[in-house]
mmCIF file of C-alpha atoms (C1' of nucleotides) in Angstrom:
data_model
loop_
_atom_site.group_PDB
_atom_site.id
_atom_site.type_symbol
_atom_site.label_atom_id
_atom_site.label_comp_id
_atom_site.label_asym_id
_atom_site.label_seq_id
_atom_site.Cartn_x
_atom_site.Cartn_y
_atom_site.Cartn_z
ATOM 1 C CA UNK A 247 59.955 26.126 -14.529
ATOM 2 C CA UNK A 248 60.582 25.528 -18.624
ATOM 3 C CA UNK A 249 61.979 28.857 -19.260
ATOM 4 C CA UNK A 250 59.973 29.458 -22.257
ATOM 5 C CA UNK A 251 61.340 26.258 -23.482
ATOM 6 C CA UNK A 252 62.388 26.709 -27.832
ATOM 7 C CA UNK A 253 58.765 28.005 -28.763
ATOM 8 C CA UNK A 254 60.511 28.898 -31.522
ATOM 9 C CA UNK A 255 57.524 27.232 -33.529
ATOM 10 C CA UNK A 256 55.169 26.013 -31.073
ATOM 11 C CA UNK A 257 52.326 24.637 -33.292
ATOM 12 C CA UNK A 258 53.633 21.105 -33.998
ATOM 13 C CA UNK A 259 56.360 20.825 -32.347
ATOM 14 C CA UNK A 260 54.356 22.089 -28.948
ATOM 15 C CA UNK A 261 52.080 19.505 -28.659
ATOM 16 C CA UNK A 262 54.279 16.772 -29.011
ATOM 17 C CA UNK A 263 56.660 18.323 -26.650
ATOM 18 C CA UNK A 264 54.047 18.709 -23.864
ATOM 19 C CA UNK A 265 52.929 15.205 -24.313
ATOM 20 C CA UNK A 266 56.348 13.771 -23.775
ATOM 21 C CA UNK A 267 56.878 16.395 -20.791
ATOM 22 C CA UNK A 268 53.172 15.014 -19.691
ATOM 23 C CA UNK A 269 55.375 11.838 -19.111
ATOM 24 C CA UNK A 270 58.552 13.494 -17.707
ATOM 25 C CA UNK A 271 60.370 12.157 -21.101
ATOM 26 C CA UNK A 272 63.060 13.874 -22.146
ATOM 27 C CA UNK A 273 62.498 15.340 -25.723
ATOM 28 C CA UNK A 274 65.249 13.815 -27.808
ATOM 29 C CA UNK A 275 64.702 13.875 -31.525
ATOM 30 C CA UNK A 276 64.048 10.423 -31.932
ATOM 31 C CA UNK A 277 61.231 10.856 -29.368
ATOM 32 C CA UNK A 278 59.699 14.248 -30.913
ATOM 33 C CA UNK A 279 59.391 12.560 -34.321
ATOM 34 C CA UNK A 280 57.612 9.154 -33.004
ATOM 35 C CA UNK A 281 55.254 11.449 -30.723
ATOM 36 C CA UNK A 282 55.272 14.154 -33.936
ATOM 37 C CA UNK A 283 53.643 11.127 -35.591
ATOM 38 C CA UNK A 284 51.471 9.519 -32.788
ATOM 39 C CA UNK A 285 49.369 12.772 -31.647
ATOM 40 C CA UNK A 286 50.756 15.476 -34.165
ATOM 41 C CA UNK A 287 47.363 16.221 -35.447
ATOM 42 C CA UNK A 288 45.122 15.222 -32.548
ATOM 43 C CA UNK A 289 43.838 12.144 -33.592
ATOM 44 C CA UNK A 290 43.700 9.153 -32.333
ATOM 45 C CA UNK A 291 46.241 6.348 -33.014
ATOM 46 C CA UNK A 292 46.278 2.512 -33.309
ATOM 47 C CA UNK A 293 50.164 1.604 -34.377
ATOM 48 C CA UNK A 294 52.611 -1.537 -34.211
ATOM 49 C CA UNK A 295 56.047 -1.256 -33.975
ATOM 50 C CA UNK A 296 56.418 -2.146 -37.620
ATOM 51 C CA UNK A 297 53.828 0.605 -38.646
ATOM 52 C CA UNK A 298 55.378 3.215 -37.002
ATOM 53 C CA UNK A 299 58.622 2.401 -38.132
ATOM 54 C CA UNK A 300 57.908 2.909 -41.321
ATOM 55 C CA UNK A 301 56.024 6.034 -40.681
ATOM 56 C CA UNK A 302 58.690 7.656 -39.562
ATOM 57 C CA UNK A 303 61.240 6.483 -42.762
ATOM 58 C CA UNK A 304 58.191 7.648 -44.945
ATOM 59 C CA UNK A 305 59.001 11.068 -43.475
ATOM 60 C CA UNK A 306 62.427 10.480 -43.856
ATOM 61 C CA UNK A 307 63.005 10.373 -40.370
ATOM 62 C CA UNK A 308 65.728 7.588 -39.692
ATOM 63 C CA UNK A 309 64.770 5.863 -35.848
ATOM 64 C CA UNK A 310 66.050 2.494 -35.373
ATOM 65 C CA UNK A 311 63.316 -0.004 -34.741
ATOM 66 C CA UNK A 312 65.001 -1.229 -31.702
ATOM 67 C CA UNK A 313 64.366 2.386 -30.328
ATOM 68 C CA UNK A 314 60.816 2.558 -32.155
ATOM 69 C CA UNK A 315 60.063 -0.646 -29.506
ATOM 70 C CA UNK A 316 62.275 0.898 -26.643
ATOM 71 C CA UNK A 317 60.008 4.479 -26.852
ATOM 72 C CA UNK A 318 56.539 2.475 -27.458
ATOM 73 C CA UNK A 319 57.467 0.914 -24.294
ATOM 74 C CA UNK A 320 58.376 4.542 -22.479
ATOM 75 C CA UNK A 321 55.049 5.652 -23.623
ATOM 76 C CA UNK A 322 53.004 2.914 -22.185
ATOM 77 C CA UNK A 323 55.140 3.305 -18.575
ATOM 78 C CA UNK A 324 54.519 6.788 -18.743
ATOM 79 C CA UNK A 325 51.290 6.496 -19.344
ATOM 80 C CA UNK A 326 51.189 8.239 -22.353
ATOM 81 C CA UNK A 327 49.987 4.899 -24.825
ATOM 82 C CA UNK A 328 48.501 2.057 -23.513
ATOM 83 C CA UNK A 329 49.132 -1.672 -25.033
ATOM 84 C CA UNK A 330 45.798 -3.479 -26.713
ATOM 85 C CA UNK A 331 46.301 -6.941 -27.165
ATOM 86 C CA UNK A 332 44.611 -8.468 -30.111
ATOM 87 C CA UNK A 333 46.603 -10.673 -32.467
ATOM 88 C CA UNK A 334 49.277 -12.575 -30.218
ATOM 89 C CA UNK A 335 51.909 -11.836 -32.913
ATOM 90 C CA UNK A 336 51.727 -8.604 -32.127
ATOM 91 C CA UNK A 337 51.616 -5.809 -29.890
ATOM 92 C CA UNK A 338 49.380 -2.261 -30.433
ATOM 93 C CA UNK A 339 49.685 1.112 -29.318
ATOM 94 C CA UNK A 340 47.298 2.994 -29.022
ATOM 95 C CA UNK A 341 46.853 7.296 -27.767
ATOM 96 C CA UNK A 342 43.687 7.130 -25.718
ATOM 97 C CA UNK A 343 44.801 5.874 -22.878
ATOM 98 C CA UNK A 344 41.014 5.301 -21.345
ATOM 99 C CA UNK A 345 39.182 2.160 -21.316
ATOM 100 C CA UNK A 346 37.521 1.750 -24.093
ATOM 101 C CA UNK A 347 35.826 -0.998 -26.759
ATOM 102 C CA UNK A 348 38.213 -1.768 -30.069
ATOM 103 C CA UNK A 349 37.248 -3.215 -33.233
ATOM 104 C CA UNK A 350 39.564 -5.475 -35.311
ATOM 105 C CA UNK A 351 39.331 -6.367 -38.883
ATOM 106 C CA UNK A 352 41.049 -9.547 -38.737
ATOM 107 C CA UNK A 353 41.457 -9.738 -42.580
ATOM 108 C CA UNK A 354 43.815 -6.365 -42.469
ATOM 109 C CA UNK A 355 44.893 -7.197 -38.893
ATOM 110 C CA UNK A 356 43.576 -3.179 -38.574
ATOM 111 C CA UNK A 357 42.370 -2.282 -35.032
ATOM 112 C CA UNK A 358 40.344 0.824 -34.468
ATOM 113 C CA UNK A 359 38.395 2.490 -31.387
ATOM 114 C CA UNK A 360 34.703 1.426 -31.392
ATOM 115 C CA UNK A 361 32.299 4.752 -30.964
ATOM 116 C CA UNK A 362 30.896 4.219 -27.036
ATOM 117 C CA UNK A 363 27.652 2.885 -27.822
ATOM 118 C CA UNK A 364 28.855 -0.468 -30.001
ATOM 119 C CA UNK A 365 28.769 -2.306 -26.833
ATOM 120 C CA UNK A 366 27.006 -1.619 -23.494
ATOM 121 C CA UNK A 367 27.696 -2.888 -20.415
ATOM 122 C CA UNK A 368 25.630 -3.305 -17.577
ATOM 123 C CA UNK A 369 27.139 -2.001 -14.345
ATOM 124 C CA UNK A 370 30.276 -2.412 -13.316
ATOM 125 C CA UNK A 371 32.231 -6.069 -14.260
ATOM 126 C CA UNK A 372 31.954 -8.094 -10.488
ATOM 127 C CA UNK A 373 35.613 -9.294 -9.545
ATOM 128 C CA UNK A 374 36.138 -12.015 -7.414
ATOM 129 C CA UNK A 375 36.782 -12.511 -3.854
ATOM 130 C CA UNK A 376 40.379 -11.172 -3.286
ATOM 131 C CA UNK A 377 40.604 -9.414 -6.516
ATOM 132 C CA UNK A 378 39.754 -6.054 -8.064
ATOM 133 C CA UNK A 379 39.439 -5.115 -11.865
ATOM 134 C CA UNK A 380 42.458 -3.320 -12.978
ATOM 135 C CA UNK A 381 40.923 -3.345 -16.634
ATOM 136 C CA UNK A 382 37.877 -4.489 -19.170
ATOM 137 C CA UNK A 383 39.066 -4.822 -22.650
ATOM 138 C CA UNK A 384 36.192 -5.422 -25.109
ATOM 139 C CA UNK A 385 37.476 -6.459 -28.490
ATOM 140 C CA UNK A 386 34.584 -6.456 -31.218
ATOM 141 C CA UNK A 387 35.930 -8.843 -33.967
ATOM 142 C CA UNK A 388 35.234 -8.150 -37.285
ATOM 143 C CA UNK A 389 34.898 -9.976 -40.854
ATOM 144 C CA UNK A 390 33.816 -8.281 -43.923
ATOM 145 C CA UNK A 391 30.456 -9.074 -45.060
ATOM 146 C CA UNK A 392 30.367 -11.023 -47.964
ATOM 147 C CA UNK B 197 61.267 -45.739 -17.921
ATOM 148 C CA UNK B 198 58.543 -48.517 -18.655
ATOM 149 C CA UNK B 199 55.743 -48.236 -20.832
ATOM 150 C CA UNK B 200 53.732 -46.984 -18.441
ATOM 151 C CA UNK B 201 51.097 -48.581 -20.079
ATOM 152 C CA UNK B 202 48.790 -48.101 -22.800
ATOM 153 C CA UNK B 203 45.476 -46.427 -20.907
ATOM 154 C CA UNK B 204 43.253 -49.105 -21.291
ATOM 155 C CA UNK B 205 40.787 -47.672 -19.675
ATOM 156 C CA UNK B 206 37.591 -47.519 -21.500
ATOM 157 C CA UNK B 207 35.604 -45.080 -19.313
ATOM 158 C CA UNK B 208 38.215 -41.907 -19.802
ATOM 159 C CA UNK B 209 39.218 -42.487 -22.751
ATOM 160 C CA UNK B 210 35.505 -42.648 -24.070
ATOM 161 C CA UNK B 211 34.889 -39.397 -23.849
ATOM 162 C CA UNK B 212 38.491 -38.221 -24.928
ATOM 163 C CA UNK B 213 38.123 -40.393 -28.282
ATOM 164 C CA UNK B 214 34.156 -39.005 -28.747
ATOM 165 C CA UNK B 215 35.910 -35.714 -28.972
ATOM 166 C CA UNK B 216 38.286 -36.135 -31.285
ATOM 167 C CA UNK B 217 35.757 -37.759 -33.690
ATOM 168 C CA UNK B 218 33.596 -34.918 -33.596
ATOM 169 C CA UNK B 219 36.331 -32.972 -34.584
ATOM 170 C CA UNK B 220 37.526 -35.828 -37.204
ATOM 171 C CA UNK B 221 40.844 -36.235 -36.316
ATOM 172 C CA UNK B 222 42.212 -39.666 -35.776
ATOM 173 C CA UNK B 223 42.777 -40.959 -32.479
ATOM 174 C CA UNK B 224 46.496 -41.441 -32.182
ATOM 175 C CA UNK B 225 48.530 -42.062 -29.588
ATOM 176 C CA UNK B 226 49.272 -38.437 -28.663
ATOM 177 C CA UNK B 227 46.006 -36.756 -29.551
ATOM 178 C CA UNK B 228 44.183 -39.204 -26.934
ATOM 179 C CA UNK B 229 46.907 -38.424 -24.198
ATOM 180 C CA UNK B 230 46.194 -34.047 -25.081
ATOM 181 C CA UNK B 231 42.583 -34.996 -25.239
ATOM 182 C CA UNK B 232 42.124 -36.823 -22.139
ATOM 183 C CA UNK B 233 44.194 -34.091 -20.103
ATOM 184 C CA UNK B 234 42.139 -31.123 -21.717
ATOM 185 C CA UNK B 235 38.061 -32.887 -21.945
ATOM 186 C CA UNK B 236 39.433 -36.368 -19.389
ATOM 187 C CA UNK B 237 37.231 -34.515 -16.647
ATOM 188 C CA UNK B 238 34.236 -33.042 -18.158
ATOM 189 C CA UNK B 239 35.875 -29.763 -16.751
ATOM 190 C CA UNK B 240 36.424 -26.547 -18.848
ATOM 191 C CA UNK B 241 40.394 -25.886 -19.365
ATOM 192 C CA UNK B 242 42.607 -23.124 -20.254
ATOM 193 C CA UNK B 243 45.995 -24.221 -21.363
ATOM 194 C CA UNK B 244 48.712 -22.837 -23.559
ATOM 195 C CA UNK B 245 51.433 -25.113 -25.278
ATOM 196 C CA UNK B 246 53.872 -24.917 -22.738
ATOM 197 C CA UNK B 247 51.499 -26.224 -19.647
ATOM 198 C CA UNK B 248 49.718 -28.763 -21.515
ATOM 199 C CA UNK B 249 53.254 -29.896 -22.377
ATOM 200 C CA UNK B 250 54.527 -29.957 -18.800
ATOM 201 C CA UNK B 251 51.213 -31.603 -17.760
ATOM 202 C CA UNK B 252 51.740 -34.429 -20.324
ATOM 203 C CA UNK B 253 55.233 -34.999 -18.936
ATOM 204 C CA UNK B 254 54.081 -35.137 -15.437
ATOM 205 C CA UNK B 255 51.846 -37.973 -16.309
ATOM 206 C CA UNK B 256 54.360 -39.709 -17.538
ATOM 207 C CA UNK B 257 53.465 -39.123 -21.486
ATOM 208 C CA UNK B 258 55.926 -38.138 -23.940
ATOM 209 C CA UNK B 259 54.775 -35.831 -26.736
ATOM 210 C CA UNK B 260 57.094 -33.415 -28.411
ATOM 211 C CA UNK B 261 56.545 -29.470 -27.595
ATOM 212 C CA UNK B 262 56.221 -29.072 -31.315
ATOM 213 C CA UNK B 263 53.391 -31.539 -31.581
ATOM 214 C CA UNK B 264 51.430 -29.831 -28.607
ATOM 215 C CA UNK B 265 51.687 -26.720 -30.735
ATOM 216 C CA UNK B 266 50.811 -28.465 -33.678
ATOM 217 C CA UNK B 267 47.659 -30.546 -32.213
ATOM 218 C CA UNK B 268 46.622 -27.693 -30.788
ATOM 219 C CA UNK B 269 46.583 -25.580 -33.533
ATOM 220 C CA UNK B 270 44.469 -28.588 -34.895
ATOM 221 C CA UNK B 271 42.017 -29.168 -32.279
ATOM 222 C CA UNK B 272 41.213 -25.348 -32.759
ATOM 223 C CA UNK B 273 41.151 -25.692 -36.583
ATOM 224 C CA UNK B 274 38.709 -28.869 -36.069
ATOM 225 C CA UNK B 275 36.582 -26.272 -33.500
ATOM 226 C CA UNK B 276 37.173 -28.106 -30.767
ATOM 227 C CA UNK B 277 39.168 -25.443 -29.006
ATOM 228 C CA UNK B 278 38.750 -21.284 -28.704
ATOM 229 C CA UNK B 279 42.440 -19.361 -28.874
ATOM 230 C CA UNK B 280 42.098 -16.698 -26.195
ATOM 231 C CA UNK B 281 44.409 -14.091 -26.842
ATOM 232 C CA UNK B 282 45.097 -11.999 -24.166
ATOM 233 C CA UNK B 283 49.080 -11.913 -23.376
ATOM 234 C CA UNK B 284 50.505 -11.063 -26.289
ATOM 235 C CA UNK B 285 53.598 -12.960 -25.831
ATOM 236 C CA UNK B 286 51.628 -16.981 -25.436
ATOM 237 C CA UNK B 287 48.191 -18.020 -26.927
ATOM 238 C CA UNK B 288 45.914 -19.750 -24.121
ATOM 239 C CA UNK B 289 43.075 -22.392 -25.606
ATOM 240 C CA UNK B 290 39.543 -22.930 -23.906
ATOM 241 C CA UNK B 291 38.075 -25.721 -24.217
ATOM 242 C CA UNK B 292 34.691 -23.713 -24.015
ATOM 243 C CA UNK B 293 33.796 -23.075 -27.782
ATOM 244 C CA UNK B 294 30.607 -20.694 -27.026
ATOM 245 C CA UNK B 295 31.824 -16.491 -26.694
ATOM 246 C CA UNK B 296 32.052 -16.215 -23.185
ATOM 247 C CA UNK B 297 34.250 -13.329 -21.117
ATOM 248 C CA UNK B 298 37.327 -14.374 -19.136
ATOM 249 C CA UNK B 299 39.654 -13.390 -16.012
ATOM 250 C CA UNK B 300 42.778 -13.050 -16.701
ATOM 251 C CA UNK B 301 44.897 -12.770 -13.414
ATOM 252 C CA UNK B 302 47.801 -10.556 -14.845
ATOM 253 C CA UNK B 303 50.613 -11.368 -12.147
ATOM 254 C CA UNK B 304 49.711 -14.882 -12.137
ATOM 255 C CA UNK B 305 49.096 -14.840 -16.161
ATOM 256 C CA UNK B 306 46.375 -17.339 -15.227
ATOM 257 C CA UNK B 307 42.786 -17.393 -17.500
ATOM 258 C CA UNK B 308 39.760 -18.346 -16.286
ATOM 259 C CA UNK B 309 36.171 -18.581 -17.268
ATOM 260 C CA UNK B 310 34.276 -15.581 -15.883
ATOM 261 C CA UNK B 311 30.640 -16.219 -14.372
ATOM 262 C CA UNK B 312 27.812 -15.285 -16.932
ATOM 263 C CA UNK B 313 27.210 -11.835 -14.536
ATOM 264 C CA UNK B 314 30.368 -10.668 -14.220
ATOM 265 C CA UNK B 315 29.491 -8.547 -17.252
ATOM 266 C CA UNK B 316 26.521 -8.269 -19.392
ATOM 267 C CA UNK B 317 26.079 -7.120 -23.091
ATOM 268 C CA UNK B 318 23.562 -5.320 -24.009
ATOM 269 C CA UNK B 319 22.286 -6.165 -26.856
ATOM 270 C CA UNK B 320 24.449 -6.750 -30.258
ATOM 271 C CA UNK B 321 27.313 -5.032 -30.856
ATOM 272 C CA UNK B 322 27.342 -2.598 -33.543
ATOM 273 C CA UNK B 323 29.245 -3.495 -36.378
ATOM 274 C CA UNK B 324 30.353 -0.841 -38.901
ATOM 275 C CA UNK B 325 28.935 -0.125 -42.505
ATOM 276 C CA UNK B 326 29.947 -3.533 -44.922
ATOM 277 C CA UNK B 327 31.476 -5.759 -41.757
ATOM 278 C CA UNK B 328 29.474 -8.106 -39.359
ATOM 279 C CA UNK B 329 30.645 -9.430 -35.824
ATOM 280 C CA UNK B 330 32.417 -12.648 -35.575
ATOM 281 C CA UNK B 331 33.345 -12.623 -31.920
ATOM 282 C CA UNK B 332 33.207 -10.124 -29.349
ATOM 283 C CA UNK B 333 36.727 -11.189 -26.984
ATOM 284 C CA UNK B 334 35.653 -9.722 -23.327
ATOM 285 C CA UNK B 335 38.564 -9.944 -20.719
ATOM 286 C CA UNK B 336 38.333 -8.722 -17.139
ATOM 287 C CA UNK B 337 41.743 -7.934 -15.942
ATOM 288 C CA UNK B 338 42.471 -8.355 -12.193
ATOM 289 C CA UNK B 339 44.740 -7.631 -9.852
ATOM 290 C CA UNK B 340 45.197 -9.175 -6.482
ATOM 291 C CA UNK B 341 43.886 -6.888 -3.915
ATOM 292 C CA UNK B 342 45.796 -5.116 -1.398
ATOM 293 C "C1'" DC C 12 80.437 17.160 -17.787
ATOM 294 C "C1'" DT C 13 77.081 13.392 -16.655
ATOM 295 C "C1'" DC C 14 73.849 10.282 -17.200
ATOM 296 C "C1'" DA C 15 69.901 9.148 -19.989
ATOM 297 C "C1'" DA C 16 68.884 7.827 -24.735
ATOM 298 C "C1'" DT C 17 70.160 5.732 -29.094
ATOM 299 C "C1'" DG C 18 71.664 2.300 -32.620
ATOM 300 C "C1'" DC C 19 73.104 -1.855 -33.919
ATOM 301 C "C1'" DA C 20 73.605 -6.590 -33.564
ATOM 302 C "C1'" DA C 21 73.085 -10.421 -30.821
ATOM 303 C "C1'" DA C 22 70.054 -12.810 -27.733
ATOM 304 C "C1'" DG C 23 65.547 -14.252 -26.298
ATOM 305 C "C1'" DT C 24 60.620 -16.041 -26.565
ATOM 306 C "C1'" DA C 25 56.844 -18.177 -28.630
ATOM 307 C "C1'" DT C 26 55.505 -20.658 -32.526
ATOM 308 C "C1'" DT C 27 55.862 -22.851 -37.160
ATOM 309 C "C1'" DT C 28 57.906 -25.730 -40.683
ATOM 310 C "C1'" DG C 29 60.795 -29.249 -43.423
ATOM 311 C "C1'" DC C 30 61.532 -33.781 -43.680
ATOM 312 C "C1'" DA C 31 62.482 -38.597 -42.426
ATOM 313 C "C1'" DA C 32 60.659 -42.193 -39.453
ATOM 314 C "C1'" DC C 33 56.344 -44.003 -37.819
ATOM 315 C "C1'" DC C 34 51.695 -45.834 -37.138
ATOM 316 C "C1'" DG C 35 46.740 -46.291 -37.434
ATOM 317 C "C1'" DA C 36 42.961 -47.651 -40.669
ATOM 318 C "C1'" DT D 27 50.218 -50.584 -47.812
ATOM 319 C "C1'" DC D 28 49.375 -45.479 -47.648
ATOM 320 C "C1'" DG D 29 48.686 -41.141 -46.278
ATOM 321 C "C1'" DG D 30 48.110 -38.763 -42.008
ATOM 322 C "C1'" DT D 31 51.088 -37.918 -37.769
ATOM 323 C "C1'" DT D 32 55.053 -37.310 -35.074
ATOM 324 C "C1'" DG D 33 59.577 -35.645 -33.576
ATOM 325 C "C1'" DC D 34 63.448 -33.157 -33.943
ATOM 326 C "C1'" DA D 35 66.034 -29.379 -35.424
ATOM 327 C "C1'" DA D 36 66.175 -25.437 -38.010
ATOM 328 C "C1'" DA D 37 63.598 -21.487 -39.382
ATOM 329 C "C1'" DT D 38 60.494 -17.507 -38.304
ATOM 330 C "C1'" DA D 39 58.455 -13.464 -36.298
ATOM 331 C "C1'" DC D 40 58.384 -10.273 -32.802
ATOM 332 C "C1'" DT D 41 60.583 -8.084 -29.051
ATOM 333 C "C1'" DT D 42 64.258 -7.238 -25.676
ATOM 334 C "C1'" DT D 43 69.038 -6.578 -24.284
ATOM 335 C "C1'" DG D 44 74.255 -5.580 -24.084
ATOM 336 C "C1'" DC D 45 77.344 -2.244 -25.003
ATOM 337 C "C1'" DA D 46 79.725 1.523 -27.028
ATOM 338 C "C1'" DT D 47 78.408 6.128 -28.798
ATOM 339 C "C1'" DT D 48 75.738 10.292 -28.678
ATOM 340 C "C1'" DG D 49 73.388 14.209 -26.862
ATOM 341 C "C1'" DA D 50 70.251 16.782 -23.597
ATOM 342 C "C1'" DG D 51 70.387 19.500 -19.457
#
DNA sequence: CTCAATGCAAAGTATTTGCAACCGA
DNA sequence: TCGGTTGCAAATACTTTGCATTGAG
C-alpha cells in the first residue's frame, strides 16, 4: 500500500493525486499541475488542449503542449476525462465522465454540461440488429438571442 | 481515358440540376457530377470529402479533392446539406436537412440515419437565460456486438 | 538503476486558400 | 465577354510521433 504517500499538504495536492492514482498514472509534475487545474476545486471541467495550455502558463506552470495533448489523451484511456466532440476542429475534455447532455455556444465555441432535465429521453435509445449502444451524446446547440 | 461522355441523360440529371437551383448555384460540370452521386437516387447520403471524392473517381469523373471540399462547403452554405460532426478528425454531410439523430458505427466510422424511435425528445430542450436552440445534434454510438 | 514520462521539433491529417486558367450564362 | 468556378499547390489548424533527456519508484 501508499505508505502514507507525501501528505505533506494533502488538501490540493490530495485530490489531484488520488485522481491520477484513480487511473494508475504516475504523478509526475507535469501531470499534478494539469489534474491541479482540471478537478483542483471540484468542479466540473470543459477544456481544449489550447485552453489548458494556457491555464497552466497563466499559473506559471511551464508543460509543453505536446505533453498537454499526450496527458489529455492518458486521461481519457484511463478513464479519468472523456472526449465530447462538437466543433470538428477541435477536441474537448471534459471531468464527468458520465453520459450526459452538453450545450454549445457556437459564437464562443464554449461547451458546458446541460442540467439533467434540458432534454428527456424516452427509454432507452433501440440499437440495431447486431449492435449495442456504447454511447448517446446529446449536444444542445446554442445561439444568443438577439 | 475518353470522355466518358457528357451524361446526357435527362431523367438523373433532372433531379440533380432541380437541386442545385434550389440552392442557386450554377450547374457546372462538377457540381452536377457531386449532385447526382449525393440526391442521383432519391436516397438520403452521408458522405465526407474524401468518399464522395473516391466515389466520383470510381465513376469515372474527375473533380479535384479541393473542389469536393469546396462544393461541399457550398452545398451546405446554400442549405442543401447538414455537417454532422461526430469524429472530430473528418466532417460527414447528410443530405437530410431536417434535425434528425444518427448512428454512428465507431469501428467502422460509418453514419447513418437513425429510425424516428430510436430515441425520442421530450418536449423542447431547455435553453439557458438570453440563448435559444438552434439544433439539438443526437448521436447513438454503437458498437458491434459480441 | 530502469523504464515511463517529457519536451521539442518534425511529421501527419483534414481542410482552406491564393491565384491563374476555364467555362457557363 | 464577365464573373463565378475549378484545380493545383501551398498554407493552415490541430494533433500525433520520433527520439534523446529526465525523473519517479
Amino acid at each position: 500500500m501508499p505508505p502514507a504517500a507525501g501528505t505533506a499538504d494533502a488538501g490540493k495536492r490530495g485530490r489531484s493525486a488520488a485522481w491520477l492514482h484513480a487511473g494508475s498514472l504516475r504523478p509526475t509534475r507535469q501531470r499534478l499541475v494539469l489534474a491541479e487545474l482540471l478537478v483542483g476545486d471540484g468542479r466540473d471541467r470543459h477544456v481544449t488542449a489550447e485552453s489548458l495550455h494556457e491555464a497552466a502558463q497563466d499559473i506559471g506552470a511551464s508543460v509543453s503542449l505536446a505533453t498537454v495533448y499526450n496527458t489529455l489523451r492518458a486521461f481519457c484511456d484511463a478513464g479519468l476525462l472523456t472526449e465530447v466532440t462538437v466543433d470538428g476542429t477541435r477536441s474537448y475534455f471534459d471531468t464527468r465522465v458520465d453520459d450526459h447532455p452538453h450545450y454549445y455556444w457556437e459564437e464562443e465555441g464554449r461547451l458546458s454540461d446541460a442540467p439533467n432535465d434540458a432534454v428527456q429521453l424516452v427509454g432507452e435509445p433501440v440499437a440495431p440488429e447486431g449492435a449495442e449502444v456504447a454511447r448517446v451524446d446529446v449536444v444542445i446547440r446554442l445561439r444568443r438571442r438577439r
